Coordinates of C-alpha atoms in Angstrom, one line a residue:
L23 CA 87.4 79.6 74.8
A24 CA 83.7 78.8 74.9
H25 CA 84.0 77.8 71.2
H26 CA 87.0 75.6 71.8
P27 CA 86.2 73.1 74.5
S28 CA 89.2 70.9 73.7
L29 CA 91.5 73.8 74.2
C30 CA 89.7 74.5 77.6
L31 CA 90.3 71.0 78.8
S32 CA 94.0 71.1 77.7
L33 CA 94.6 74.3 79.6
L34 CA 92.8 72.9 82.6
F35 CA 94.8 69.8 82.5
F36 CA 98.2 71.5 82.4
N37 CA 97.2 74.1 84.9
M38 CA 95.3 72.0 87.3
T39 CA 97.6 72.5 90.3
D40 CA 97.7 76.3 89.8
A41 CA 94.0 76.5 89.4
A42 CA 93.4 74.5 92.6
E43 CA 95.8 76.8 94.5
R44 CA 94.1 79.9 93.1
A45 CA 90.6 78.5 94.0
Y46 CA 91.8 77.7 97.5
D47 CA 93.3 81.2 97.9
A48 CA 90.1 82.8 96.7
I49 CA 87.9 80.8 99.1
A50 CA 90.4 81.4 102.0
G51 CA 90.5 85.1 101.2
G52 CA 86.7 85.4 101.2
L53 CA 86.5 83.6 104.6
S54 CA 89.1 85.9 105.9
R55 CA 87.3 89.0 104.8
F56 CA 84.1 87.6 106.2
G57 CA 85.7 86.9 109.6
R58 CA 87.1 90.4 109.7
K59 CA 83.7 91.9 108.9
V60 CA 82.1 89.9 111.7
S61 CA 84.7 91.0 114.3
V62 CA 84.3 94.7 113.2
A63 CA 80.5 94.4 113.5
A64 CA 80.7 92.9 116.9
H65 CA 83.1 95.6 118.1
N66 CA 80.8 98.3 116.7
L67 CA 77.8 96.8 118.5
A68 CA 79.6 96.8 121.8
T69 CA 80.7 100.4 121.3
S70 CA 77.1 101.6 120.4
V71 CA 75.7 99.9 123.5
K72 CA 78.4 101.6 125.7
T73 CA 77.6 104.9 124.2
K74 CA 73.8 104.6 124.7
V75 CA 74.3 103.6 128.4
R76 CA 76.6 106.5 129.0
E77 CA 74.2 109.0 127.4
E78 CA 71.4 107.8 129.8
A79 CA 73.6 108.2 132.8
Q80 CA 74.5 111.8 131.8
E81 CA 70.9 112.9 132.4
H82 CA 71.4 112.8 136.1
W83 CA 74.7 114.8 136.1
E84 CA 75.0 118.3 137.6
K85 CA 74.6 121.0 134.9
D86 CA 77.7 122.7 133.8
E87 CA 76.2 126.2 133.7
E88 CA 75.0 125.9 137.3
V89 CA 78.5 125.3 138.7
A90 CA 81.2 128.1 138.9
E91 CA 83.8 126.4 141.2
C92 CA 85.2 122.9 141.9
R93 CA 83.1 121.0 144.6
E94 CA 86.3 119.8 146.2
C95 CA 89.0 122.5 146.2
K96 CA 86.6 125.4 145.7
K97 CA 88.7 127.1 143.0
K98 CA 87.0 129.0 140.2
F99 CA 86.7 127.4 136.8
S100 CA 88.4 129.2 133.9
V101 CA 89.8 128.6 130.5
L102 CA 92.7 126.7 132.0
R103 CA 90.8 125.0 134.8
R104 CA 88.2 122.9 133.0
K105 CA 85.1 121.2 134.4
H106 CA 84.9 117.4 134.7
H107 CA 82.0 115.3 136.0
C108 CA 82.4 112.5 138.5
R109 CA 80.8 109.5 136.9
K110 CA 79.8 108.3 140.4
C111 CA 78.2 111.3 142.1
G112 CA 77.6 113.5 139.1
Q113 CA 79.1 116.6 140.6
V114 CA 81.5 118.9 138.8
F115 CA 85.2 119.0 139.7
C116 CA 88.5 120.3 138.3
D117 CA 90.9 117.9 136.6
S118 CA 93.2 117.5 139.8
C119 CA 90.2 116.6 142.0
S120 CA 88.7 114.1 139.6
S121 CA 91.8 112.3 138.0
G122 CA 91.0 108.9 139.6
R123 CA 89.5 106.0 137.6
M124 CA 87.5 103.1 139.0
P125 CA 84.8 100.7 137.6
I126 CA 81.3 101.8 138.3
A127 CA 77.9 101.1 136.9
P128 CA 77.0 101.5 134.1
Y129 CA 80.7 102.0 133.0
Y130 CA 81.8 98.6 134.4
V131 CA 83.5 97.7 131.2
D132 CA 86.1 100.5 131.4
P133 CA 87.4 102.4 134.5
A134 CA 85.5 105.8 134.7
R135 CA 86.6 109.2 135.9
V136 CA 85.7 109.8 139.6
C137 CA 86.3 112.4 142.1
T138 CA 88.8 111.9 145.0
G139 CA 86.1 111.4 147.5
C140 CA 84.2 108.7 145.6
L141 CA 87.6 107.1 144.7
A142 CA 88.6 106.9 148.5
T143 CA 85.2 105.5 149.4
M144 CA 85.2 102.8 146.7
R145 CA 88.7 101.7 147.4
S146 CA 88.0 101.3 151.1
S147 CA 84.9 99.2 150.5
A148 CA 86.2 97.2 147.6
K149 CA 85.7 93.4 147.9
E150 CA 88.3 92.6 145.3
K151 CA 91.7 92.7 147.3
P152 CA 94.7 90.8 146.1
L153 CA 96.6 88.2 148.2
C154 CA 99.8 90.1 147.5
E155 CA 101.0 93.0 145.5
L156 CA 104.5 93.5 144.1
E157 CA 105.7 97.0 143.1
L158 CA 108.3 97.5 140.4
G159 CA 109.2 101.1 140.8
K160 CA 109.0 102.9 137.4
L161 CA 109.0 99.8 135.3
G162 CA 106.0 98.2 133.6
V163 CA 105.6 94.4 133.2
S164 CA 106.3 92.9 129.7
A165 CA 106.0 89.3 130.8
F166 CA 106.5 87.1 133.9
L167 CA 107.0 83.5 134.9
Y168 CA 105.3 81.9 137.9
L169 CA 107.5 79.0 138.8
S170 CA 107.3 76.0 141.1
G171 CA 103.8 76.8 142.4
G172 CA 104.7 80.4 143.1
K173 CA 107.9 79.8 145.0
G174 CA 109.6 82.2 142.5
I175 CA 108.4 84.9 140.0
V176 CA 110.7 86.1 137.3
V177 CA 109.7 89.4 135.7
A178 CA 110.7 91.1 132.4
C179 CA 110.1 94.8 132.5
Q180 CA 110.3 97.8 130.3
D181 CA 110.0 101.6 130.8
Y182 CA 110.2 104.4 128.1
S183 CA 111.5 107.9 128.7
F184 CA 110.3 110.6 126.4
A185 CA 111.7 113.9 125.3
S186 CA 110.0 116.6 123.3
K187 CA 111.5 117.7 120.1
V188 CA 110.5 121.2 119.0
E189 CA 110.6 122.3 115.4
S190 CA 108.9 125.7 115.1
K191 CA 108.1 127.2 111.8
L192 CA 108.0 130.7 113.2
G193 CA 111.6 131.4 114.0
N194 CA 112.4 131.2 117.7
L195 CA 108.7 131.1 118.7
T196 CA 107.8 127.9 120.4
L197 CA 104.4 126.5 119.5
P198 CA 103.0 124.0 122.1
W199 CA 101.2 121.8 119.5
E200 CA 104.5 121.4 117.6
K201 CA 106.0 119.4 120.5
K202 CA 106.1 115.8 119.5
P203 CA 107.1 113.1 121.9
E204 CA 110.1 111.1 120.7
R205 CA 111.4 107.9 122.3
V206 CA 115.0 108.5 123.2
D207 CA 115.7 105.8 125.7
E208 CA 114.5 102.3 126.6
I209 CA 115.1 100.8 130.0
G210 CA 114.8 97.1 130.6
A211 CA 115.1 95.0 133.7
V212 CA 114.9 91.3 134.8
Y213 CA 113.8 90.7 138.4
L214 CA 113.5 87.6 140.6
F215 CA 111.1 87.4 143.5
R216 CA 111.2 84.7 146.1
R217 CA 108.2 83.8 148.2
E218 CA 108.5 84.1 152.0
G219 CA 106.6 81.6 154.1
D220 CA 104.6 78.5 153.4
V221 CA 102.4 77.5 150.4
L222 CA 98.9 78.7 150.6
E223 CA 96.3 76.0 150.9
L224 CA 93.3 76.5 148.6
E225 CA 90.0 74.6 148.9
G226 CA 86.5 74.7 147.4
D227 CA 84.5 73.4 144.4
E228 CA 83.8 74.8 141.0
E229 CA 80.4 76.3 141.6
E230 CA 80.4 80.1 141.7
I231 CA 83.3 82.5 141.3
T232 CA 84.1 85.2 143.9
L233 CA 87.2 86.8 145.3
A234 CA 88.3 85.7 148.7
P235 CA 89.5 88.0 151.5
T236 CA 93.2 89.0 151.7
A237 CA 95.6 86.3 153.0
E238 CA 99.2 86.6 154.1
V239 CA 101.5 86.0 151.1
S240 CA 104.7 88.0 150.7
Y241 CA 107.6 88.0 148.2
K242 CA 111.1 89.4 148.5
M243 CA 113.2 90.7 145.5
V244 CA 116.4 88.7 145.4
H245 CA 117.8 89.8 142.1
A246 CA 117.6 92.9 139.8
S247 CA 119.5 93.4 136.5
K248 CA 118.9 96.5 134.3
Y249 CA 119.7 97.0 130.7
S250 CA 119.6 99.8 128.1
H251 CA 116.9 98.1 126.1
A252 CA 113.5 96.9 127.1
A253 CA 113.0 93.3 128.0
T254 CA 110.1 92.2 125.8
A255 CA 109.7 88.3 125.9
L256 CA 110.3 85.5 128.4
T257 CA 110.3 81.7 128.6
Y258 CA 111.6 78.9 130.8
D259 CA 114.1 76.1 130.0
S260 CA 112.8 73.4 132.3
C261 CA 115.7 71.0 131.4
R262 CA 118.4 73.4 132.7
D263 CA 116.4 75.5 135.1
E264 CA 117.1 78.6 133.1
V265 CA 115.1 81.7 132.1
I266 CA 115.4 83.0 128.6
V267 CA 114.7 86.7 127.9
G268 CA 114.3 88.5 124.7
F269 CA 115.1 92.3 124.3
E270 CA 114.1 95.2 122.2
D271 CA 117.5 95.3 120.4
G272 CA 117.2 91.6 119.2
T273 CA 119.4 90.2 122.0
I274 CA 118.5 87.0 123.8
R275 CA 120.0 86.4 127.3
Y276 CA 120.0 83.2 129.4
F277 CA 119.9 83.3 133.2
A278 CA 120.5 80.4 135.6
I279 CA 118.2 80.2 138.7
G280 CA 120.0 79.6 141.9
D281 CA 119.0 77.0 144.5
D282 CA 115.7 77.8 146.2
F283 CA 115.3 80.8 144.0
S284 CA 118.2 82.6 145.8
S285 CA 119.8 84.3 142.7
L286 CA 119.6 84.8 138.9
K287 CA 122.9 84.6 137.0
K288 CA 123.4 85.4 133.4
T289 CA 125.1 82.5 131.6
E290 CA 124.9 83.4 127.9
E291 CA 124.0 86.1 125.5
V292 CA 123.1 85.7 121.8
K293 CA 122.5 88.3 119.2
G294 CA 119.9 86.5 117.3
H295 CA 117.9 89.3 115.5
D296 CA 118.2 92.8 114.2
A297 CA 115.0 94.1 115.8
R298 CA 112.6 93.6 118.7
V299 CA 112.2 90.0 119.9
G300 CA 108.4 89.5 120.1
V301 CA 108.5 85.8 121.1
V302 CA 110.8 83.4 122.8
Q303 CA 109.6 79.8 123.5
Y304 CA 111.6 76.8 124.7
L305 CA 110.5 73.5 122.9
D306 CA 111.7 70.8 125.4
S307 CA 110.8 67.9 123.0
K308 CA 113.6 69.2 120.6
D309 CA 115.7 71.1 123.1
V310 CA 115.7 74.2 121.0
V311 CA 114.7 77.9 121.7
L312 CA 112.3 79.4 119.2
S313 CA 112.6 83.2 118.7
C314 CA 110.5 85.6 116.5
S315 CA 111.3 89.2 115.8
S316 CA 110.0 92.4 114.1
D317 CA 112.6 91.6 111.4
K318 CA 110.1 88.9 110.3
I319 CA 112.6 86.1 111.0
I320 CA 111.9 83.0 112.9
Q321 CA 114.9 81.1 114.4
L322 CA 115.6 77.9 116.2
F323 CA 118.6 77.8 118.6
D324 CA 120.0 74.4 119.4
R325 CA 120.9 74.3 123.1
Q326 CA 123.1 71.3 122.9
N327 CA 125.2 72.5 120.0
N328 CA 124.9 76.1 121.1
S329 CA 124.2 77.3 117.6
F330 CA 121.3 78.3 115.3
S331 CA 119.8 75.2 113.7
Y332 CA 117.1 76.8 111.6
N333 CA 116.1 80.1 110.1
M334 CA 112.9 81.1 108.3
D335 CA 112.1 84.5 106.7
T336 CA 108.3 84.9 106.9
K337 CA 108.5 88.1 104.8
Q338 CA 105.3 89.5 106.2
Y339 CA 104.6 88.3 109.8
D340 CA 105.7 90.0 112.9
F341 CA 104.8 87.4 115.6
R342 CA 104.0 88.6 119.2
S343 CA 102.3 85.7 120.8
C344 CA 102.9 81.9 121.0
T345 CA 101.6 78.7 122.3
V346 CA 102.5 75.0 121.7
D347 CA 100.5 71.8 121.1
Y348 CA 103.2 69.2 122.1
E349 CA 100.9 66.2 121.4
T350 CA 100.8 67.0 117.7
Q351 CA 104.1 68.8 117.6
R352 CA 102.6 72.0 116.4
L353 CA 103.6 75.6 117.1
I354 CA 100.9 78.3 117.0
L355 CA 102.0 82.0 116.5
G356 CA 99.9 85.1 116.4
S357 CA 100.9 88.1 114.3
T358 CA 100.4 91.9 114.4
N359 CA 98.2 91.7 111.3
G360 CA 95.6 89.5 112.9
T361 CA 96.7 86.2 111.3
I362 CA 97.3 83.0 113.4
C363 CA 99.8 80.6 111.8
M364 CA 100.2 76.9 112.7
F365 CA 103.6 75.3 112.1
D366 CA 104.7 71.6 112.3
F367 CA 108.1 71.3 114.1
S368 CA 108.2 67.5 114.4
E369 CA 111.2 67.2 112.1
G370 CA 113.2 69.9 113.6
Q371 CA 112.1 72.5 111.0
L372 CA 109.0 74.6 110.6
R373 CA 106.4 73.7 108.1
L374 CA 103.3 75.9 107.7
C375 CA 100.2 73.8 108.2
N376 CA 97.4 76.3 108.4
K377 CA 96.5 80.0 108.6
M378 CA 93.5 81.3 110.5
D379 CA 92.1 84.8 110.1
N380 CA 89.3 86.1 112.3
H381 CA 90.8 89.2 113.9
S382 CA 91.1 92.6 112.2
K383 CA 94.1 93.6 114.5
E384 CA 97.0 92.2 116.2
I385 CA 96.9 88.9 118.1
R386 CA 98.2 89.7 121.6
W387 CA 97.8 86.4 123.3
L388 CA 97.4 82.7 122.5
S389 CA 96.5 79.9 124.9
Y390 CA 96.1 76.3 123.9
H391 CA 94.5 73.7 126.1
S392 CA 95.1 70.0 125.4
S393 CA 92.2 68.7 127.5
S394 CA 89.6 70.5 125.4
K395 CA 91.6 70.8 122.2
Q396 CA 90.7 74.5 122.0
L397 CA 92.8 77.5 121.2
L398 CA 92.0 81.0 122.7
A399 CA 93.1 84.1 121.0
A400 CA 93.1 87.7 122.3
G401 CA 93.0 90.5 119.8
G402 CA 93.5 94.2 119.5
D403 CA 90.0 94.3 117.9
C404 CA 88.5 93.7 121.5
L405 CA 87.5 90.1 120.6
I406 CA 88.4 86.7 122.1
S407 CA 88.1 84.0 119.5
V408 CA 87.8 80.3 120.2
W409 CA 89.2 77.6 117.8
D410 CA 88.7 73.9 117.5
M411 CA 92.1 72.4 117.0
T412 CA 90.8 68.9 116.2
R413 CA 89.8 70.3 112.8
M414 CA 92.9 72.2 112.0
G415 CA 91.6 75.4 113.5
T416 CA 87.9 75.8 113.0
N417 CA 86.5 79.0 114.4
K418 CA 83.9 78.2 117.1
G419 CA 82.8 81.8 117.9
A420 CA 84.0 84.8 119.9
F421 CA 83.5 86.4 123.3
V422 CA 82.3 90.0 122.9
G423 CA 82.4 92.4 125.9
H424 CA 85.8 94.2 126.0
T425 CA 85.7 97.8 124.6
R426 CA 89.5 98.1 124.6
R427 CA 92.3 95.9 123.3
V428 CA 92.4 92.4 124.9
R429 CA 95.9 91.5 125.8
C430 CA 95.6 88.2 127.6
V431 CA 93.2 85.2 128.1
E432 CA 93.5 81.9 129.8
K433 CA 91.3 79.0 130.8
L434 CA 90.2 79.3 134.4
A435 CA 88.0 76.3 135.3
R436 CA 86.0 73.6 133.6
T437 CA 83.4 76.1 132.3
S438 CA 85.0 79.5 132.5
I439 CA 87.9 81.6 131.2
V440 CA 89.5 84.8 132.3
S441 CA 90.7 87.7 130.2
A442 CA 92.1 91.2 130.7
G443 CA 93.5 94.1 128.6
D444 CA 93.8 97.8 128.2
G445 CA 90.9 98.7 130.4
G446 CA 92.5 97.4 133.5
M447 CA 89.5 95.2 134.0
V448 CA 89.5 91.4 134.6
F449 CA 86.7 89.5 133.0
V450 CA 85.6 86.0 134.0
W451 CA 83.5 84.4 131.3
D452 CA 81.1 81.5 131.3
T453 CA 82.0 79.4 128.2
Q454 CA 78.5 78.0 127.8
S455 CA 76.7 81.3 127.4
A456 CA 79.8 83.3 126.2
E457 CA 78.8 86.0 128.7
P458 CA 80.9 87.6 131.5
V459 CA 79.8 86.4 134.9
Y460 CA 82.2 88.5 137.0
I461 CA 84.0 91.7 136.3
F462 CA 86.5 93.6 138.6
C463 CA 89.1 96.2 138.4
G464 CA 92.5 94.5 138.6
H465 CA 94.8 97.4 137.8
E466 CA 94.6 101.2 137.2
A467 CA 96.5 100.8 133.8
P468 CA 96.5 98.2 131.0
I469 CA 97.0 94.6 132.1
T470 CA 99.8 93.2 130.0
C471 CA 99.8 89.5 131.1
L472 CA 98.1 87.0 133.4
H473 CA 98.6 83.5 134.6
V474 CA 96.3 80.9 136.2
A475 CA 97.7 78.6 138.8
D476 CA 96.7 76.0 141.5
E477 CA 94.0 74.5 139.2
G478 CA 92.3 77.8 138.6
R479 CA 92.3 79.0 142.2
T480 CA 95.1 81.5 142.0
L481 CA 95.2 84.3 139.4
I482 CA 98.3 86.4 138.8
T483 CA 98.0 89.7 136.9
A484 CA 100.6 92.2 135.9
G485 CA 100.3 95.6 134.1
K486 CA 101.7 98.9 133.0
D487 CA 100.9 100.4 136.5
K488 CA 104.1 98.7 137.5
R489 CA 102.5 96.1 139.7
I490 CA 102.0 92.4 139.9
K491 CA 99.0 91.1 141.9
L492 CA 98.1 87.7 143.2
W493 CA 94.3 86.9 143.6
H494 CA 92.7 84.0 145.3
L495 CA 89.6 82.9 143.3
D496 CA 87.1 81.3 145.7
F497 CA 84.7 78.8 144.1
S498 CA 83.0 77.8 147.4
T499 CA 80.9 81.0 148.2

């Protein structure tokens, strides 16, 4: 072709569109790979720092060879009764006497193993005490809605029961390492809690963040409905005062909220998908319900005509998180492969506007803030990314500090955000320095979702420890 310039120009002329698309894809692919390398490098840096700090702390531990019995129960160590160090006092205990976990220095990022004595001491002296704590029995929280300033809380729950399936290769001999857990049952539930008493009055300015002492706030469960499949997604229809719940089997159920949050009544049930519903989102500007599933299908359900008005096969994206920019009529979805997709829904259909790649693992949470035109994304790669939506999604950097999967992130105040994830820890970040300014242990299991209310003064967290906690964030002390 170098010897035939005219032929080169002809080919370029007839294939200009395809060439431009290929060039765009090449550039976008390069930027995607660069973003993923940056996220992996940041995660590796955080992990190496954590390892070095722990190695320095282990120098002060009690020596294994000098201890023959548990410091708590006085039972002799053996092959079956192994030795474990308390990360707080450094003494050696058996597993049953050191099974608790709490955040301590220098392990403040993740809850560390501590003995029963240190655990009791730290819990009794802990400054971080919630306003209220709701227990859900054996069910972990998938999602919740904090409605009407906290007058009602709707909770979608799930619980998994396991059975061991043994397939021995040596006749009737059972080998323990051949037992593999197999999910045989999925239990889902939808709960409604109603607040008892008056609304809590919160005061203060946005100077410094601490946790206030416990106040009297209580909730009463007024509705509970259980299902054979896990409840996985939740949204609120503000026009009809209804709650919409997506389930593991692809079913979407609609519930009407009674007066003064006195009841929750199922009004409709739609079989919209063939697999797990990862996202349900009510779009009030179009009066439609968006649903995304593991079957890679996106659907729009028209509430007025009570029928599906739109269906899109994404072929590759399993979306699990969602947020909406109503000003520009754009829908933002996060997928399990780390891609963030932006869709325009102004004409009642979905048109892909942009794809953003900066995470190497799934996007667990998306939060858009119209005042700052910023998008926050929490990923399974332990990163929180920030995007400038005035420029169609330009990456403005990341918050690095979590050492486990980040499941949720929200804007807390003018210059701070709050995040949580698998470590059970709650991080409060300064947006100017991108550094954590306050860290506390919110739950003893992964935190699955959070919500910020009362202009950043009330924080609600929920987790796999089957609890929902309300925290008062005091800005005045």
